[in-house]
């Protein structure tokens, strides 16, 4: 393993910000840590970089314990959230900084700066002042600077956080292509699930300093581990129920579950496509409370008439009922996930 | 951290403690009864009372004159603003001796006012008060005006959009933001005037005497060390109190304010009222600040063929062992050495104070560093003589003694100038450099140094000017064959005769020119975020 965290814990004034985290990153792997703000994901990066000492536990790089190894000797790269370009140096000076620190000769520095600026799509920008760059350009320079000394592990802290949406969506594709081309090992953190799913080979969801789930983007999306992960991913249709056989008793009535589901009192996730609208006299009677246009579909918010939590359904634009309409709801077992109990309350 | 602490312990705490002990200890027994004895003397009580009320009056007068100036310099754009800004700062770095001399030339016997209207103020308290305003104008303009210029005018606009009148918006938004800076400036002015020495020594005559002057008199003329020690303690306590208040207001000032670039808030005056304000400020600057300097220069030339200047080069006047002109060389050498010491010690202290993990102790040290500004320089000077005179540290005959004493006064300026700039360096920039492979030393050189280089030069300039003008301590420890400029000026003024008077004016002019030159260089280097001075 290139990077291993063993029971890594960081406490700020007694409060654990990182709480016994174990995480492995293999060579050439792109791992994305996903979590809401305050979940400890930036602290995780700082602990690996050597900027934040651990209260207990270990960080290993290439199997070697990094305790006592200062940040500048760890050979990892970190791209900061707001880039932190050196304002008094030009673009070339920023990119060459790490090379100078490693004693690379001047001609070789210039060559490598040129290479990197080509790579990030800013050819010939070496003499430009960093203050004159747009947000997207700064992001590219920060990336080039972090890549320049060929770190064995590149860490990205909210790499696209401050950019506008369209730029973000374009850059995330570029980054993914670039990293697979270079074979870079990447550990990134973000609060944006779209970014994480688009970038990562593996997604790690964090909550309150602990790892809530780890898996490929598809696994995490299809089978959120618990209610927290499901809600963090944006799913609203989570309800308590008692599973017996291939059905569950919920406030929404009997809901079918996939074969082989865990039995007993569980949380259930019903993905919006699994909420089928039928005639008002069939299934669960609901009133349409609101509808929001989502581009490819319409999200319809339904209030069951006999009480119970609201439901969200995804409808094609033309078939979507209007606000105040009464509809019936049936559930599709294939879109229903029986969740684990949350690991920590 | 260890170096500045050791420096202050050896060259500040120890000499002061030594002199207090010398005065208050008899056969190894503390004589605290002397404190009440001294306080019971009516002339001492008179000195205490005068010191306090003249400091209060000076502070009030300075605020009255300088606050409109602070506003004008912060918010108005007018031709010649840069030059004028530099000009109003000149008095602050001027040696107190020169300030005294300049006012003597203006309001004293045979001075300009005497010539024109027969008005003499040199035996009145007004001369002292005016000289204090002259000296401290820049403190208010820099401290208050600096902040005023950076306050975001949109805050006031936001208040007005919510229905506040122009005056109400100013009162509820700008004034509270400004109040801590005004308080800090007022306390600094109070501190400087409370401990005023050179000015009062020259202008006060036999009638008026501050604590500091009295300490000097008791120490060097009457040799009454116990009284001097008690007075030193009193001054120490008073200054400590003022500094504690000051530290508190500075902390208040650091509360998050919306600051913008000063160049964004200044504009040309509009309407008759604003032009009148600008005009009034300009007139007050000319009359109060520039006129005394001009008179000083004029008096120094008031003899045919630069006679006063030429006389400076002759060594047979009997006042000194050497030609007065040699004092220039001495002063420059001492000031350079003092600057190096002050920058090294102050820089280390500022770096230590910037560390994010700085604890209570370190933050307390911040306030302690200011103490030399207020503790009797006379005491420090005399303390040097009696405490650094035996092995392992026998410096009494070493030339380094003078720069050491002068550096003590320079360090607070270095710290105050460097600290805001160092604190403004984003810690994550340092981290970014570390992650890219820079060792802590490399980080300092590659990230901190380029950002603080200008502040460092400014700090050095201030330390240089302050060292050059240091009088209270130097007058004790400078050897007769190696006088500094301020010491030579004071000595010349102490002698009768037009020739001595003229030479004092000439030397003062030279000293002023050197200080002004140093300051003009500094003004070119001004950073956006300067310290308090």
XYZ file of C-alpha atoms in Angstrom, chain A residues 46 49 51 71-73 76-78 80-82 84-89 94 97-98 100-102 145-146 149, chain B residues 356 425-443 445-451:
54
model
C -3.215 17.672 6.782
C 0.925 15.840 4.744
C 0.980 19.603 8.829
C 6.120 17.930 6.010
C 8.934 18.885 3.667
C 10.488 15.403 3.760
C 3.645 14.166 -0.894
C 1.962 16.992 -2.750
C -0.977 19.018 -1.480
C -4.796 23.792 -1.134
C -8.441 24.700 -1.162
C -7.817 28.293 -2.219
C -2.236 29.476 -1.941
C -0.113 30.561 -4.877
C 2.866 32.664 -3.832
C 1.749 36.199 -4.704
C 5.220 37.641 -5.124
C 6.256 35.055 -7.744
C 5.316 29.117 -8.489
C 9.226 26.270 -6.412
C 9.166 22.575 -5.479
C 14.135 24.451 -6.567
C 13.554 23.018 -3.103
C 14.677 19.653 -4.408
C 2.953 23.392 -8.918
C 1.830 20.379 -6.899
C 8.250 17.611 -7.904
C 0.132 30.544 16.170
C 1.177 36.328 6.049
C -1.273 33.488 5.474
C -0.060 30.462 7.435
C -1.147 28.166 4.636
C 1.333 29.792 2.280
C 4.019 28.532 4.632
C 2.394 25.116 4.616
C 2.227 25.137 0.830
C 5.966 25.772 0.726
C 6.637 23.034 3.304
C 4.650 20.460 1.353
C 6.658 21.368 -1.746
C 9.792 20.411 0.142
C 10.971 23.601 1.850
C 12.596 23.198 5.269
C 11.443 25.631 7.994
C 14.448 27.863 7.322
C 13.761 27.794 3.579
C 10.107 28.595 4.258
C 13.498 32.786 3.452
C 11.209 32.027 0.523
C 7.805 33.018 1.920
C 8.173 35.343 4.900
C 11.210 37.336 3.923
C 9.998 38.547 0.507
C 6.762 39.709 2.147
